[in-house]
Tab-separated table of C-alpha atoms in Angstrom:
chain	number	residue	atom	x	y	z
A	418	UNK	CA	254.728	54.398	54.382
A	419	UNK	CA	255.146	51.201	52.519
A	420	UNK	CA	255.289	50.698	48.677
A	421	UNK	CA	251.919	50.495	47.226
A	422	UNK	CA	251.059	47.893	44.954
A	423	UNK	CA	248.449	48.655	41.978
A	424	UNK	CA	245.840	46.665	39.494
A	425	UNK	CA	243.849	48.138	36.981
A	426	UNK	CA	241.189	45.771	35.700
A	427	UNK	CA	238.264	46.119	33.526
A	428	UNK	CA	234.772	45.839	35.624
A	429	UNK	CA	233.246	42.896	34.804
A	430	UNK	CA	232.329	39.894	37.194
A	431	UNK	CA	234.722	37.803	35.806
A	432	UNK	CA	237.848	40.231	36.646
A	433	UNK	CA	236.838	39.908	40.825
A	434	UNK	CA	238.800	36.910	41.429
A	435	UNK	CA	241.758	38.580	39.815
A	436	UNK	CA	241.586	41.452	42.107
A	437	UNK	CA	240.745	39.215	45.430
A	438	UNK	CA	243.896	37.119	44.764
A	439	UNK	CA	246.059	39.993	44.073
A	440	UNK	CA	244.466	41.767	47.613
A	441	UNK	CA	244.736	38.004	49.215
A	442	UNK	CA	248.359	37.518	48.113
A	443	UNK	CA	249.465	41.619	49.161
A	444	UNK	CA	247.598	40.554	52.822
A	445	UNK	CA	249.898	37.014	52.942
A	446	UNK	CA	253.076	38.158	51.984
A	447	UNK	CA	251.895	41.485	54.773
A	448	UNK	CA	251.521	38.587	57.471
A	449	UNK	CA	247.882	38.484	57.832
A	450	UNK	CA	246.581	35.091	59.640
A	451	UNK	CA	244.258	32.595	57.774
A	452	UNK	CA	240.619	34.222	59.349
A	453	UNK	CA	242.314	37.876	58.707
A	454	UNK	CA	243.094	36.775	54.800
A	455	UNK	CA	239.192	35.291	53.780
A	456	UNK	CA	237.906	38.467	55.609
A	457	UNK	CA	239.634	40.639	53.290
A	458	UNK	CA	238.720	38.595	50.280
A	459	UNK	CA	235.192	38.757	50.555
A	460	UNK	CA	234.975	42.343	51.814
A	461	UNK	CA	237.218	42.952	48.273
A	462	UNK	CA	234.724	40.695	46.544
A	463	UNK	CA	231.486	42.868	47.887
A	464	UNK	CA	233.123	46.227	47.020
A	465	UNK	CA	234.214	45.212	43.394
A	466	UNK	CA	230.745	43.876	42.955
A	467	UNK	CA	229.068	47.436	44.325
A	468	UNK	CA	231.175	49.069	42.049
A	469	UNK	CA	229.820	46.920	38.590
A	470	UNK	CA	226.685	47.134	40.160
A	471	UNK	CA	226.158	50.617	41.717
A	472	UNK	CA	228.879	53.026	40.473
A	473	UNK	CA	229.345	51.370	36.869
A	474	UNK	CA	225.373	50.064	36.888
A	475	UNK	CA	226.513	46.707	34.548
A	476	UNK	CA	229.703	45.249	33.606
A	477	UNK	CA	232.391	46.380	31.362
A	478	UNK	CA	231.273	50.008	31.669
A	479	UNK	CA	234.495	51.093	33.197
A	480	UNK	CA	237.860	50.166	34.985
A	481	UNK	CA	238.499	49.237	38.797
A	482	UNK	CA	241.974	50.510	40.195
A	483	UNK	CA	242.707	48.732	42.781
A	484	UNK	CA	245.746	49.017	45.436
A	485	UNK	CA	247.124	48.022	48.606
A	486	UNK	CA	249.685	48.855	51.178
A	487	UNK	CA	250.570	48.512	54.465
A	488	UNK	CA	251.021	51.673	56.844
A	489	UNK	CA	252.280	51.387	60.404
A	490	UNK	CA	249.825	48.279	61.619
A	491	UNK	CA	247.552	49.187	59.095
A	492	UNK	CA	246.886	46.715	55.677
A	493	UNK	CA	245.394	49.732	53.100
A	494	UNK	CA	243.286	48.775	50.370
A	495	UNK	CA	241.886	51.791	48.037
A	496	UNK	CA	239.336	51.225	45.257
A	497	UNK	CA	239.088	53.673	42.369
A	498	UNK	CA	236.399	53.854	39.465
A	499	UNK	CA	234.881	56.326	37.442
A	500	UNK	CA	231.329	55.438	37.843
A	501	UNK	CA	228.705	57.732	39.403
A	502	UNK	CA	228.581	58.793	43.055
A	503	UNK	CA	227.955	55.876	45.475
A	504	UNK	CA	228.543	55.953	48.810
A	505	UNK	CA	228.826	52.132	50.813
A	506	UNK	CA	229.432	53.849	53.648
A	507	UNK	CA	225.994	55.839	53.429
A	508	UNK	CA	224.109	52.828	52.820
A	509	UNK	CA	221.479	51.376	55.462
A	510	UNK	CA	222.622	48.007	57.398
A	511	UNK	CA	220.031	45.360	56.341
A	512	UNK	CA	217.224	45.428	58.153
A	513	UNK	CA	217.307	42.326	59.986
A	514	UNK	CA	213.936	42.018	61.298
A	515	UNK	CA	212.843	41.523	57.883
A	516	UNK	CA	215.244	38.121	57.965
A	517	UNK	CA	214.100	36.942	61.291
A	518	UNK	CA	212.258	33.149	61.145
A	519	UNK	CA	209.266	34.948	62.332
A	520	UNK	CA	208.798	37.077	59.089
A	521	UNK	CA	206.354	36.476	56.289
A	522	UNK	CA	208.007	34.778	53.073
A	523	UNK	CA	207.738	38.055	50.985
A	524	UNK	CA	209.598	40.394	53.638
A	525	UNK	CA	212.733	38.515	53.130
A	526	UNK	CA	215.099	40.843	51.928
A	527	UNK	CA	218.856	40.714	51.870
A	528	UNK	CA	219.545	44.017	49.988
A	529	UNK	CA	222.606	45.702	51.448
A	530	UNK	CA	224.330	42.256	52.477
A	531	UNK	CA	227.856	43.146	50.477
A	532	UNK	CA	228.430	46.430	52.299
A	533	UNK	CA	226.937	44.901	55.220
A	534	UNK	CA	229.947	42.317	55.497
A	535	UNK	CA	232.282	45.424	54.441
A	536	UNK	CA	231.952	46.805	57.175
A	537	UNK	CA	231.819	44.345	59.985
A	538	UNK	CA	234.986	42.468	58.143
A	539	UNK	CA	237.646	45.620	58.171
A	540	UNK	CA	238.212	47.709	60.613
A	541	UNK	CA	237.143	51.319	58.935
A	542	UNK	CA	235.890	52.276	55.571
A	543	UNK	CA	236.109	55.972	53.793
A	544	UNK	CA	234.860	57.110	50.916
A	545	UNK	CA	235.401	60.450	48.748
A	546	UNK	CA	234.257	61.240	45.467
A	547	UNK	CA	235.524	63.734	43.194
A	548	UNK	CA	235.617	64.633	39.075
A	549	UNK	CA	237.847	61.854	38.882
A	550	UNK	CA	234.582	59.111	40.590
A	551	UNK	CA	234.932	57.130	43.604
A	552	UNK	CA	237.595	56.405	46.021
A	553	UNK	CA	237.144	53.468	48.241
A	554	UNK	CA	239.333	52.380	51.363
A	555	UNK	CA	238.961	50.037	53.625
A	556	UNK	CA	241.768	49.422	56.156
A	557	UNK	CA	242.136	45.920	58.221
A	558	UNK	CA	244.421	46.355	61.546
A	559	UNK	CA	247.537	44.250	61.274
A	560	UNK	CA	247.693	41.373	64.096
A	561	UNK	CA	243.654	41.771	64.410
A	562	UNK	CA	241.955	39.187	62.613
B	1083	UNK	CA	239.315	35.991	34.351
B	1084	UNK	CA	236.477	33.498	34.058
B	1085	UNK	CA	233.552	32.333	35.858
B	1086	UNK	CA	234.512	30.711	39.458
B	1087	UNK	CA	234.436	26.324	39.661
B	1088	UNK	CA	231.385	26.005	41.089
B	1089	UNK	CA	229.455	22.140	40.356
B	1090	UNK	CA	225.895	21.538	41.640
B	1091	UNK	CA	223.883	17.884	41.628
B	1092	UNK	CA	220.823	17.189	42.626
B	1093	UNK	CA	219.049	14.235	44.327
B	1094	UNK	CA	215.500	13.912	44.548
B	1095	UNK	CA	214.004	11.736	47.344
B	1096	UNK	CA	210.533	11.225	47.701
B	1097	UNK	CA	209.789	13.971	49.826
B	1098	UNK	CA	213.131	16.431	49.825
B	1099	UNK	CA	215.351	17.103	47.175
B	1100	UNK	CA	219.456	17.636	47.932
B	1101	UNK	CA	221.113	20.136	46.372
B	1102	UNK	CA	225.014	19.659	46.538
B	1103	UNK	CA	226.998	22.241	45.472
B	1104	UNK	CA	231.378	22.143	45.494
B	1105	UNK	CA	233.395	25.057	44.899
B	1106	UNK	CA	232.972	28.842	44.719
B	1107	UNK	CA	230.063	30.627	44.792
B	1108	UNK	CA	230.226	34.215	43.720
B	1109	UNK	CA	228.709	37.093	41.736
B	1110	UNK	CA	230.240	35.190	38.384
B	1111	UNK	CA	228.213	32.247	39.233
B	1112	UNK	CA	225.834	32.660	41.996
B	1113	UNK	CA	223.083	32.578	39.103
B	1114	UNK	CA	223.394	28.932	38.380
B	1115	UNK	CA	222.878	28.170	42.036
B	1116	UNK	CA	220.141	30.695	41.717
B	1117	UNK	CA	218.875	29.254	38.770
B	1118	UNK	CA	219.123	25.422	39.560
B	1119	UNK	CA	216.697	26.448	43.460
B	1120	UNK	CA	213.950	27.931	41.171
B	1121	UNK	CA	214.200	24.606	38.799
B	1122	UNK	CA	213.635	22.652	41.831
B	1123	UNK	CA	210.831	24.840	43.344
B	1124	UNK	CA	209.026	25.297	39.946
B	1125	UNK	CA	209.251	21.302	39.400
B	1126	UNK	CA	207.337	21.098	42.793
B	1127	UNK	CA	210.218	20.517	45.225
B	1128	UNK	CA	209.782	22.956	48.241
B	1129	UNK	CA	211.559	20.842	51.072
B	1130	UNK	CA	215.192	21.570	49.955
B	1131	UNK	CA	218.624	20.598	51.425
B	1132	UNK	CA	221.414	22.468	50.072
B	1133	UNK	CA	224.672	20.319	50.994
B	1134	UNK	CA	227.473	22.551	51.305
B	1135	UNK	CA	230.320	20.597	52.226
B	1136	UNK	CA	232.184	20.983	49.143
B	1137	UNK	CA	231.659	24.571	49.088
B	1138	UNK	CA	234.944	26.220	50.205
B	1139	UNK	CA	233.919	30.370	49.678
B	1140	UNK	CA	230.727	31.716	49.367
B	1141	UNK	CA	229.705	35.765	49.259
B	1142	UNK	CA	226.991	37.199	49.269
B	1143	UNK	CA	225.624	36.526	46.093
B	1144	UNK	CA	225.085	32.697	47.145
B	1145	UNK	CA	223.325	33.807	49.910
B	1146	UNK	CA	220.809	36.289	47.702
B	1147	UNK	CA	220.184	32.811	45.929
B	1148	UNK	CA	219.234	30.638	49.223
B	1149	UNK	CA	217.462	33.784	50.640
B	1150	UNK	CA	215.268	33.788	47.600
B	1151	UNK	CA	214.746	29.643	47.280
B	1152	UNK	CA	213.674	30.113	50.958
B	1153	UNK	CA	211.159	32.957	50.155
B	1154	UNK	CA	209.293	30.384	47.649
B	1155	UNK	CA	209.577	27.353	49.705
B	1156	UNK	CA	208.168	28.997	52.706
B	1157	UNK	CA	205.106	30.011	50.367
B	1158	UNK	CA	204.601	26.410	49.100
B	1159	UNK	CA	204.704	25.472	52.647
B	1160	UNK	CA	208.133	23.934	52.039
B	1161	UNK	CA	211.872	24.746	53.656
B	1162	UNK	CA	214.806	25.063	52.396
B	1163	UNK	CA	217.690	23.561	55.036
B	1164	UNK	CA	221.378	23.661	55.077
B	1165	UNK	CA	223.505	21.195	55.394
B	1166	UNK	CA	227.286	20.489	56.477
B	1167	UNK	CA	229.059	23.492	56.145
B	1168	UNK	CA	232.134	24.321	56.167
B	1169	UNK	CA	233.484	26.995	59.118
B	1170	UNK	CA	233.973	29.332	56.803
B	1171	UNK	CA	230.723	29.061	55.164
B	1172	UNK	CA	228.615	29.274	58.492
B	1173	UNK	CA	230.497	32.462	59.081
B	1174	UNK	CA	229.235	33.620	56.297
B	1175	UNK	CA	225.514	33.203	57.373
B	1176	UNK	CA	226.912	34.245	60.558
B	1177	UNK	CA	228.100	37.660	59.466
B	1178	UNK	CA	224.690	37.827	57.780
B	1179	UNK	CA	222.961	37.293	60.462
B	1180	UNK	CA	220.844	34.829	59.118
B	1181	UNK	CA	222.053	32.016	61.239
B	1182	UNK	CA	218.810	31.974	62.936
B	1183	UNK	CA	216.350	31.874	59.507
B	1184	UNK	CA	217.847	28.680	58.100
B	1185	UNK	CA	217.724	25.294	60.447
B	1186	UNK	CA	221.608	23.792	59.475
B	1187	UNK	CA	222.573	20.331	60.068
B	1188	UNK	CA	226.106	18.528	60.249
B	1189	UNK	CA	224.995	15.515	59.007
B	1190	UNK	CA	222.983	15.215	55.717
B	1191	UNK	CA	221.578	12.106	56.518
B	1192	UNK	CA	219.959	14.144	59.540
B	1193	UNK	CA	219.108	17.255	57.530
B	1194	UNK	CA	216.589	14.795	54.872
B	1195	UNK	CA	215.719	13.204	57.528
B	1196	UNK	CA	214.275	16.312	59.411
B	1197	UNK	CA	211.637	16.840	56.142
């Protein structure tokens, strides 16, 4: 298992870019391509702004752990807060009917877009929750942009 | 740890306005973007281009924004249409799968044209 790298932010808007480039620069250096690297950035940007929003419910409210490591073919990246229980990986897809060009103004609704692009932009997402909050990981298969 | 580059102008023709935004847009900033749609909109402009050229990342807070300029154009009988963006950018609305809801253009000339 490779050495796992760690940042422990506070969660506020402001502090995402710091944790993208520090996700972005772990994926470089682990010899992700170019598509492979802006997929993992804004999959990192969604789930630090579902934490703020959804765990944390408004900014500086708590800390965001974040890590990353690579595993066999496997880029790791786990997300850690204290929030309250909220599971991405439980919520609805959009509902994309509502977006089509035949819908009426007021049904246009793009709630659930972040954890939409989640998961269509790595390759498997888990959650657990415990006493300690929420664990998030989402893992993007090396060579597999 | 501050709010992402993001610069927005606007033109106003006589009948479209062109917004053109450069940078980042994100959940630090996707608010001015947000904000600077409903200016246009409440000021009467409901055909909108959005020029995204300069725009090199964009998540899904930009795209709550243009959602939600396109909800009140639509019920002033306006649009809201994109134009030139970058690859990465149209994967964006791609991945959203809201390629089909917004007609995009890679020319602006062509996209104020269309109103």
């Amino acid at each position: 298992m490779g050495e796992k790298h760690i940042l422990t932010v506070r969660g506020r808007y402001t502090n995402i870019r710091d944790i993208c480039d520090f996700i972005v620069d772990g994926a470089q250096t682990s010899g992700l391509d170019e598509g492979a690297l802006f997929h993992v950035e804004l999959a990192c940007d969604e789930a630090c702004t579902n934490i703020i929003e959804h765990a944390y419910e408004g900014e500086d409210l708590g800390d965001i752990e974040v890590s990353w490591r690579v595993a066999k073919d496997q880029f790791i990246i786990t997300f850690r807060d204290h929030g309250r229980s909220f599971d991405p990986t439980n919520v609805p897809p959009p509902a994309m009917s509502d977006l089509s060009v035949e819908a009426e103004p007021e049904t246009l609704k793009v709630g659930g877009l972040g954890i939409h692009f989640m998961r269509t932009l790595m390759d498997d997402i888990q959650y657990t929750f415990d006493r300690q909050g929420n664990t998030l990981t989402m893992i993007k298969q090396m060579g597999d942009a | 740890m501050s709010e992402s580059e993001l610069t927005l102008s606007i033109e106003t023709h006589k009948r479209v306005s062109v917004l053109t935004a450069a940078g980042r847009i994100d959940s630090t900033n996707a608010n001015q973007l947000d904000n600077a749609l409903k200016q246009l909109l409440e000021d009467g402009n409901a055909n909108i281009v959005v020029e995204l050229s300069g725009i090199e990342y964009m998540s899904s807070a930009g795209l709550r924004a243009i959602v939600a300029a396109l909800r009140e154009a639509k019920k002033k009988r306006g649009d809201v249409r994109i134009a030139t963006p970058s690859e990465r950018v149209s994967e964006v609305f791609s991945l959203a799968g809201l390629s089909a809801l917004f007609v995009t253009y890679d020319d602006l000339t062509a996209a104020v044209g269309s109103f």
